[in-house]
């Protein structure tokens, strides 16, 4: 049970990361928006 919840947390984290990257790509395509921590050309 404990390991399962750990894997679920990792899956959720990866899903959020993929979502963040997709949003970053969309913003970059609209025209290089810079925001703290990431420089997007």
XYZ file of C-alpha atoms in Angstrom, residues 13-29:
17
model
C 4.249 14.870 -10.247
C 5.149 13.721 -13.756
C 1.715 14.695 -15.042
C 2.130 18.200 -13.574
C 5.600 18.469 -15.074
C 4.353 17.481 -18.532
C 1.503 19.974 -18.226
C 3.919 22.737 -17.209
C 6.207 21.943 -20.140
C 3.269 21.986 -22.563
C 2.128 25.359 -21.243
C 5.693 26.661 -21.561
C 5.834 25.460 -25.170
C 2.536 27.179 -25.966
C 3.746 30.429 -24.419
C 7.026 30.198 -26.327
C 5.137 29.678 -29.576
